[in-house]
mmCIF file of C-alpha atoms and ligand atoms in Angstrom:
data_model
loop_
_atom_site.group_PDB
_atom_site.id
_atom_site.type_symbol
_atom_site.label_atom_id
_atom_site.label_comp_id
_atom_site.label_asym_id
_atom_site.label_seq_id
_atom_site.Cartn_x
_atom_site.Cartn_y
_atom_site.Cartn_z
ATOM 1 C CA UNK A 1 15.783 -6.004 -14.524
ATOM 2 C CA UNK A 2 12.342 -6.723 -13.207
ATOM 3 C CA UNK A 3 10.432 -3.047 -13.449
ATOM 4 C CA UNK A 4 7.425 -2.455 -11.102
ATOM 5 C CA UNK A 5 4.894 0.138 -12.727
ATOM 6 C CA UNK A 6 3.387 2.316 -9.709
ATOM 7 C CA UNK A 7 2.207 5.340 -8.343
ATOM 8 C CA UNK A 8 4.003 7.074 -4.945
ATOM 9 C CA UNK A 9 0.854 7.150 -3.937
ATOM 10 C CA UNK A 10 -0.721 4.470 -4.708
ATOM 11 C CA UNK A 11 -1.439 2.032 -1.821
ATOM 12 C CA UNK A 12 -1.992 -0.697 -3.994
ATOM 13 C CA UNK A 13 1.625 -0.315 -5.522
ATOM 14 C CA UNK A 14 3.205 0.569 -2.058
ATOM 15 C CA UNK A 15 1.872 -3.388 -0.671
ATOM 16 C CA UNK A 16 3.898 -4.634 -3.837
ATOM 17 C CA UNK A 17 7.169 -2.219 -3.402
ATOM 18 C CA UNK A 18 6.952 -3.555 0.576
ATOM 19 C CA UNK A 19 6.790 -7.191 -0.453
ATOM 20 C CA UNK A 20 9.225 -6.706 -2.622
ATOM 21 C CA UNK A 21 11.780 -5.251 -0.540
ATOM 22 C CA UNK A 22 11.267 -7.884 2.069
ATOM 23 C CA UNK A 23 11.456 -10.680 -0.001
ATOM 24 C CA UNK A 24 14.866 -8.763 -1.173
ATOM 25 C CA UNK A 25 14.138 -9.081 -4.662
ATOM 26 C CA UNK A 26 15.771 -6.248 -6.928
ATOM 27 C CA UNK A 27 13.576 -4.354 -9.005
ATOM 28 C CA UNK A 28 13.496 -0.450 -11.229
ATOM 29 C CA UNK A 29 10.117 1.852 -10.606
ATOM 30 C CA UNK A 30 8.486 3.230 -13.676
ATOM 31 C CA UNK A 31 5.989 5.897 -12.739
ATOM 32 C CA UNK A 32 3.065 5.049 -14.740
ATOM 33 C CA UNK A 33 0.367 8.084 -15.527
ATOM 34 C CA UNK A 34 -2.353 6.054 -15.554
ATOM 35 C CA UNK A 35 -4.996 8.843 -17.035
ATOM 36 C CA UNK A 36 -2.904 9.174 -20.155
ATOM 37 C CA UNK A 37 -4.158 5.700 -20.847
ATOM 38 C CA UNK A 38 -1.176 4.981 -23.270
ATOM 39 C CA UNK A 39 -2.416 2.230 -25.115
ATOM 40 C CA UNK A 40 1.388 -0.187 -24.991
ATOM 41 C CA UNK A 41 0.482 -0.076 -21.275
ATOM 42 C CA UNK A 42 -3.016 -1.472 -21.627
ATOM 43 C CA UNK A 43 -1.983 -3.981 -23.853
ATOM 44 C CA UNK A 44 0.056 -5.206 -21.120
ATOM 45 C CA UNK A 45 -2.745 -4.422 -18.561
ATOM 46 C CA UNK A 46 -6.270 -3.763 -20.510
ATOM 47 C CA UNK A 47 -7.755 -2.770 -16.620
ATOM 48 C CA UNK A 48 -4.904 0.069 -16.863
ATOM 49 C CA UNK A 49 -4.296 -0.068 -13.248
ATOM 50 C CA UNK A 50 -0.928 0.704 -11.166
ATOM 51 C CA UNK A 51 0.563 -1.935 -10.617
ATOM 52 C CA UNK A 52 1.817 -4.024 -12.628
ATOM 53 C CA UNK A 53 4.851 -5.845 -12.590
ATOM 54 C CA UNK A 54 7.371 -6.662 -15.502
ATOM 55 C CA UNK A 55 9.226 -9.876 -14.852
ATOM 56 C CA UNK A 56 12.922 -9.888 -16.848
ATOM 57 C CA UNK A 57 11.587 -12.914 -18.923
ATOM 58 C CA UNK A 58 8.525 -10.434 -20.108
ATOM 59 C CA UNK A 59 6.140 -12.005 -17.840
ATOM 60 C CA UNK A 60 4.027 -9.150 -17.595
ATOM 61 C CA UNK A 61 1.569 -9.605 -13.911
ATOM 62 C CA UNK A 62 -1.060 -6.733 -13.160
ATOM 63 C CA UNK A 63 -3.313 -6.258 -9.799
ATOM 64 C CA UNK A 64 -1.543 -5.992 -6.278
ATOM 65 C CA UNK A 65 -2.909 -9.077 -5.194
ATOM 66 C CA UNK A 66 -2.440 -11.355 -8.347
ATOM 67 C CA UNK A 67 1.275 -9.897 -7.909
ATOM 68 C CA UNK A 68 1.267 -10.979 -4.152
ATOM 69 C CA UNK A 69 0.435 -14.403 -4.866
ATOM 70 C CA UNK A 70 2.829 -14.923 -7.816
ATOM 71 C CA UNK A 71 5.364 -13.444 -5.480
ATOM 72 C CA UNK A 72 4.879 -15.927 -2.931
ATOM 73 C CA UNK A 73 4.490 -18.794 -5.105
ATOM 74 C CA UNK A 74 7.590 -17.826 -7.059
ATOM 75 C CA UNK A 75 9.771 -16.354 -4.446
ATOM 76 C CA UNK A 76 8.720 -18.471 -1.271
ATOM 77 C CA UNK A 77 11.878 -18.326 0.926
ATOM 78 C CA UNK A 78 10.856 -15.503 2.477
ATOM 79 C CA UNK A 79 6.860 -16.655 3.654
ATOM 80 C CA UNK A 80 4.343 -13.933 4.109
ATOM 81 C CA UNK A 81 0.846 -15.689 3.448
ATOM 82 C CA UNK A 82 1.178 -17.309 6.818
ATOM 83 C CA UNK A 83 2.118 -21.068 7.746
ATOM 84 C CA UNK A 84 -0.965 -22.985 8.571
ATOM 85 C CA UNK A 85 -4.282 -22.986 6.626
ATOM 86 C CA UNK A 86 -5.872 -20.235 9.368
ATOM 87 C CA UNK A 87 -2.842 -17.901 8.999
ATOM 88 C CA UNK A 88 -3.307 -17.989 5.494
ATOM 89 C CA UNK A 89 -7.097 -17.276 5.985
ATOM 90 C CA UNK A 90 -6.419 -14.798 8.033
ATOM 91 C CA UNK A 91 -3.977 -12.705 6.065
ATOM 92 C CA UNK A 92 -5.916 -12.811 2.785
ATOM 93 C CA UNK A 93 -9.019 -11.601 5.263
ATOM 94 C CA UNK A 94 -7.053 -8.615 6.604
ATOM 95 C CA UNK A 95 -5.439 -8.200 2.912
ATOM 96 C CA UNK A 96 -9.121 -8.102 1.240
ATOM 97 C CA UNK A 97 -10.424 -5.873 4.078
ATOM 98 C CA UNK A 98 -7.594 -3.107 3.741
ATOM 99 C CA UNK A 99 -7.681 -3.306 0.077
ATOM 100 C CA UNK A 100 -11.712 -3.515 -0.674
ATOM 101 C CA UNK A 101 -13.718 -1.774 2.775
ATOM 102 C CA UNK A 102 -10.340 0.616 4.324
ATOM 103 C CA UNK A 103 -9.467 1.170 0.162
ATOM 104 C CA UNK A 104 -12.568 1.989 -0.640
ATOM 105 C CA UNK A 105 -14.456 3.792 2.078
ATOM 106 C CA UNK A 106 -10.809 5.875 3.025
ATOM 107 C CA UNK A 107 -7.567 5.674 0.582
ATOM 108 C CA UNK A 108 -9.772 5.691 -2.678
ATOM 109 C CA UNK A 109 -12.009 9.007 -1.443
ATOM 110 C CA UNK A 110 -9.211 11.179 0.465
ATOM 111 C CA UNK A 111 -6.337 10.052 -2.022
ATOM 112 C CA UNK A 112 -8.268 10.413 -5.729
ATOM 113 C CA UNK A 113 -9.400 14.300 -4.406
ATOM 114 C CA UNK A 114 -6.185 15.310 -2.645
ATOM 115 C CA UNK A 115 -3.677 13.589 -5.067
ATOM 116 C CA UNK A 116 -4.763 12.136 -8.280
ATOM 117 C CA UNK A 117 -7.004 15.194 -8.728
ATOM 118 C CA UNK A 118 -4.211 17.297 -8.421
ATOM 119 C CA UNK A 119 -1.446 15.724 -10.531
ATOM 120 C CA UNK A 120 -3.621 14.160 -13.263
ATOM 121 C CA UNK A 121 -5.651 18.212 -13.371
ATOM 122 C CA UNK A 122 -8.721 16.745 -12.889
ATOM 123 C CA UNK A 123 -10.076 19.577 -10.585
ATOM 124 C CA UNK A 124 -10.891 19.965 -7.168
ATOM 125 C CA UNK A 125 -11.439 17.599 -4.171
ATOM 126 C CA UNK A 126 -15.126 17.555 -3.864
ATOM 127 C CA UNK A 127 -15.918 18.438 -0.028
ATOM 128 C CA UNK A 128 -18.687 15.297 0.510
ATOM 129 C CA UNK A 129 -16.136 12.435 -0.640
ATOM 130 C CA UNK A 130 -13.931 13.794 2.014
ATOM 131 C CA UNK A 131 -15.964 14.335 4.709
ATOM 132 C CA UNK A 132 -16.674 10.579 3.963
ATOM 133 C CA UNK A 133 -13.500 10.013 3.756
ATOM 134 C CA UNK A 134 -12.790 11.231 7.690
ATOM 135 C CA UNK A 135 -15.565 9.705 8.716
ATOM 136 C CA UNK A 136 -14.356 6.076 7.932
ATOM 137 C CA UNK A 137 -11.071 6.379 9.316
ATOM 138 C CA UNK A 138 -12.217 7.664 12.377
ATOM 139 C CA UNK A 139 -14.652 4.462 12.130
ATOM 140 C CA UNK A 140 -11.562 2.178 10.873
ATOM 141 C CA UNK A 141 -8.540 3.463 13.389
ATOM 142 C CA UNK A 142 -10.101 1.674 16.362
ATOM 143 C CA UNK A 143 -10.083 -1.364 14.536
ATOM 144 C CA UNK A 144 -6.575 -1.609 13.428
ATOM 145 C CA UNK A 145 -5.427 0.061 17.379
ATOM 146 C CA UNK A 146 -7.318 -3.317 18.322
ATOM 147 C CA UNK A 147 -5.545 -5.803 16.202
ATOM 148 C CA UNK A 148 -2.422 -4.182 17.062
ATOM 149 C CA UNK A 149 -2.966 -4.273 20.765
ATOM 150 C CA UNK A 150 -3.682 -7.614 20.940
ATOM 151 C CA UNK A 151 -2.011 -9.314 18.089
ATOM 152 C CA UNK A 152 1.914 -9.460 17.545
ATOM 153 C CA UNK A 153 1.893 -8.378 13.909
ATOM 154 C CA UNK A 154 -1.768 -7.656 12.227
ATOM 155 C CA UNK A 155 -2.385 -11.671 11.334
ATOM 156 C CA UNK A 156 -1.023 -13.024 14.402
ATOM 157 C CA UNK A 157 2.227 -14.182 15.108
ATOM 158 C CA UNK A 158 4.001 -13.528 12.173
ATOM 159 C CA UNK A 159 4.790 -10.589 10.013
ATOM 160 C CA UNK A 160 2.757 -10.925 6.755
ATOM 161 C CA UNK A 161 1.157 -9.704 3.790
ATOM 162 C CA UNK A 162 -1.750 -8.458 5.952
ATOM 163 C CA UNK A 163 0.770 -5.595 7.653
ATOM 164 C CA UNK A 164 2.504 -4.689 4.506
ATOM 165 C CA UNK A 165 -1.332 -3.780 3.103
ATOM 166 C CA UNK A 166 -2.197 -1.941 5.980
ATOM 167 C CA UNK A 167 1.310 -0.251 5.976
ATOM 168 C CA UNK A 168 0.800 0.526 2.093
ATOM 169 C CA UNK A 169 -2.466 2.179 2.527
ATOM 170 C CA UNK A 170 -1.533 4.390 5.895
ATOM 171 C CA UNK A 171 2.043 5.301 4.674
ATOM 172 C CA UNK A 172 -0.510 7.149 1.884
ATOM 173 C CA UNK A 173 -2.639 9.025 4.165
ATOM 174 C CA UNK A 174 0.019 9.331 6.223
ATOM 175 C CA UNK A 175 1.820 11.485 3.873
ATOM 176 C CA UNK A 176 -1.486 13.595 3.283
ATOM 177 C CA UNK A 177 -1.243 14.029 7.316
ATOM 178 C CA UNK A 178 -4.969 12.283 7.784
ATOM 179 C CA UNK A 179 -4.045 9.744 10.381
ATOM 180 C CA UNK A 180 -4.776 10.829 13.653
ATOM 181 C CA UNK A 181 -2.060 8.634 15.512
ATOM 182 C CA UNK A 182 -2.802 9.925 18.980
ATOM 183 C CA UNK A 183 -6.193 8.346 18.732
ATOM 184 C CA UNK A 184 -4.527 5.118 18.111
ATOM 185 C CA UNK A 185 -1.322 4.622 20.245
ATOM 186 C CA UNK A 186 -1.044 0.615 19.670
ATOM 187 C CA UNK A 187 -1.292 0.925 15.859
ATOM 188 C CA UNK A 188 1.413 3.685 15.926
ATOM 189 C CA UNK A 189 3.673 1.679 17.984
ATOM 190 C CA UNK A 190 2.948 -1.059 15.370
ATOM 191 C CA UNK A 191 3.082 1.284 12.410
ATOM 192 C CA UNK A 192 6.820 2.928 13.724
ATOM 193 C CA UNK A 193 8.285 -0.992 14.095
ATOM 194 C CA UNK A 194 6.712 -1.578 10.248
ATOM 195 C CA UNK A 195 8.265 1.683 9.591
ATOM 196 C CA UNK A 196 11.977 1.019 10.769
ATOM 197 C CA UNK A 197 12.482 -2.440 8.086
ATOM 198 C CA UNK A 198 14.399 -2.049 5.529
ATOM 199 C CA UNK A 199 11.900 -2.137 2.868
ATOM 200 C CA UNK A 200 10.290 0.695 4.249
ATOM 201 C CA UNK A 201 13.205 3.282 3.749
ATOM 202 C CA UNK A 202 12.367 4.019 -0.294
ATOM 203 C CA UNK A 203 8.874 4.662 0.538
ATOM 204 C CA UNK A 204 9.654 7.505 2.996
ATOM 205 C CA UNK A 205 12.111 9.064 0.170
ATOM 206 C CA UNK A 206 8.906 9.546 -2.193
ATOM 207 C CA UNK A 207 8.023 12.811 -2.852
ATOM 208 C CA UNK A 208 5.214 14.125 -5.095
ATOM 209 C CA UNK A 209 5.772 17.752 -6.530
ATOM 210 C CA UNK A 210 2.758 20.310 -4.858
ATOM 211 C CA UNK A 211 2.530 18.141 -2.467
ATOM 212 C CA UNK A 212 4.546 17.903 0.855
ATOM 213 C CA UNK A 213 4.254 15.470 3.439
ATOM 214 C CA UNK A 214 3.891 16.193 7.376
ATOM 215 C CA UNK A 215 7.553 16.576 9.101
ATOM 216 C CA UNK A 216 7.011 13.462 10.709
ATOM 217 C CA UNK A 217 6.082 11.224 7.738
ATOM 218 C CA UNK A 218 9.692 10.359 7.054
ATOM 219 C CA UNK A 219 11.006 9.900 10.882
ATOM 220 C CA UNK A 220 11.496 6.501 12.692
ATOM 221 C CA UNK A 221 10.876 8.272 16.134
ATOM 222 C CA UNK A 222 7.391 10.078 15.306
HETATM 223 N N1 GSH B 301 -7.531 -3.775 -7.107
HETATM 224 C C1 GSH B 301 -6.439 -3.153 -7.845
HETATM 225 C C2 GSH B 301 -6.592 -1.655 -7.609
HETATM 226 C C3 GSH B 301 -5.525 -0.845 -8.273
HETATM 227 C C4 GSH B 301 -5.917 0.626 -8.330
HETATM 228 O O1 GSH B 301 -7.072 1.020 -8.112
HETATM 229 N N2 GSH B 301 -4.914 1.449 -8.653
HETATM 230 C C5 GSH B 301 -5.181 2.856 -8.817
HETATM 231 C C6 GSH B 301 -4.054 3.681 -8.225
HETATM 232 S S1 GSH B 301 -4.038 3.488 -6.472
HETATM 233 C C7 GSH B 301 -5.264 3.140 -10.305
HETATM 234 O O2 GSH B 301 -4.464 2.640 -11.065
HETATM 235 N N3 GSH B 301 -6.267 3.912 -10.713
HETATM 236 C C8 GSH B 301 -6.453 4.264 -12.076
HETATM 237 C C9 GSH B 301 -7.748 3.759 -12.634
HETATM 238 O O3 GSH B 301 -8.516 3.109 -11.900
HETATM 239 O O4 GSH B 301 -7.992 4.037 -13.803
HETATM 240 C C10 GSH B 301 -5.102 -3.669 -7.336
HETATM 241 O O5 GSH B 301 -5.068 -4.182 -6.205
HETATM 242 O O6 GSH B 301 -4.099 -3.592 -8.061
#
């Protein structure tokens, strides 16, 4: 069986669960502690990231992205890169700027000092990363309201890789109750039709011990 190492919380793992699920290929999750740095896992993956994925032929593939693009070169009945050259440029633009600026300046900040602190005991959230933290988002929301108010899915016309990363990264922060939704009613409308596929359902079944999500994390209707 193909085995995906991950996080829960992890947005870069959740973009990989997503595309998995939509692209309906079977797979096992291995929770991966990636501060116990056990060295068979960075022999497999020397940057000792989450994810990494485990093919059944031993093909082992680390880094979201490098995963995303074996997945659609691999597995391409199911197209989410887009159709025509633009698409594609489009969705590896939204892709890079949810994973690098919205990853960086938001998930990495609120997520490493409200969750990895916590369950790796690596102390407490220091107040100035999230401060910073809140202050991006409530720079970034307006953004993705925008694309979502004037764009079918994220990319354009089609549902893609670009939605799944956004979806990965504010299904996260979602479940630490820091999106503000009602400052952003097109993105929720967006974010509850993301929410209803298929793939979606494992990722609202994720719980992390100490830490509950918001009552409406896991409901369709929010
Ligand atoms: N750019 C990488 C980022 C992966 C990443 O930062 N994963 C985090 C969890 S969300 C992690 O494994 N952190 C542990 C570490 O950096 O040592 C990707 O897309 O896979």
């Amino acid at each position: 069986m193909r085995i995906l190492y991950h996080l829960p919380l992890s947005p870069y793992s959740r973009k990989v669960r997503l595309v998995l699920g939509e692209k309906r290929l079977p797979f096992e999750l291995k929770i991966e502690r990636v501060w116990e740095n056990r060295p068979e896992y960075l022999d497999r993956n020397p940057a000792g990231t989450v994810p990494m994925l485990q093919e059944e032929n031993g093909l082992c593939i680390p880094h979201s992205w490098v995963i995303c693009e074996y997945l659609e070169e691999a597995y391409p009945d199911t197209p989410l890169l887009g159709r025509t050259l633009a698409e594609r440029v489009e969705v590896r633009r939204l892709v890079a700027w949810f994973d690098e600026k919205f990853g960086g300046e938001v998930s990495r900040p609120l997520l490493n000092e409200k969750v990895m602190k916590r369950i790796s005991r690596r102390g407490n959230p220091d107040g100035a990363a999230l401060r910073a933290g809140y202050a991006h988002i409530r720079g970034h929301l307006p953004y993705i309201d925008w694309l979502a108010e004037t764009r079918q899915w994220l990319a354009g016309n089609m549902l893609s890789m670009a939605d799944f990363a956004a979806a990965a990264h504010l299904s996260c922060l979602d479940y630490i109750g820091d999106v503000d939704w009602a400052r952003a009613p097109a993105a929720k409308d967006w974010y509850a039709r993301i929410k209803s596929r298929p793939c979606f359902r494992a990722l609202l079944q994720d719980r992390v011990t100490g830490i509950n999500p918001p009552a409406h994390y896991a409901d369709l209707d929010f």
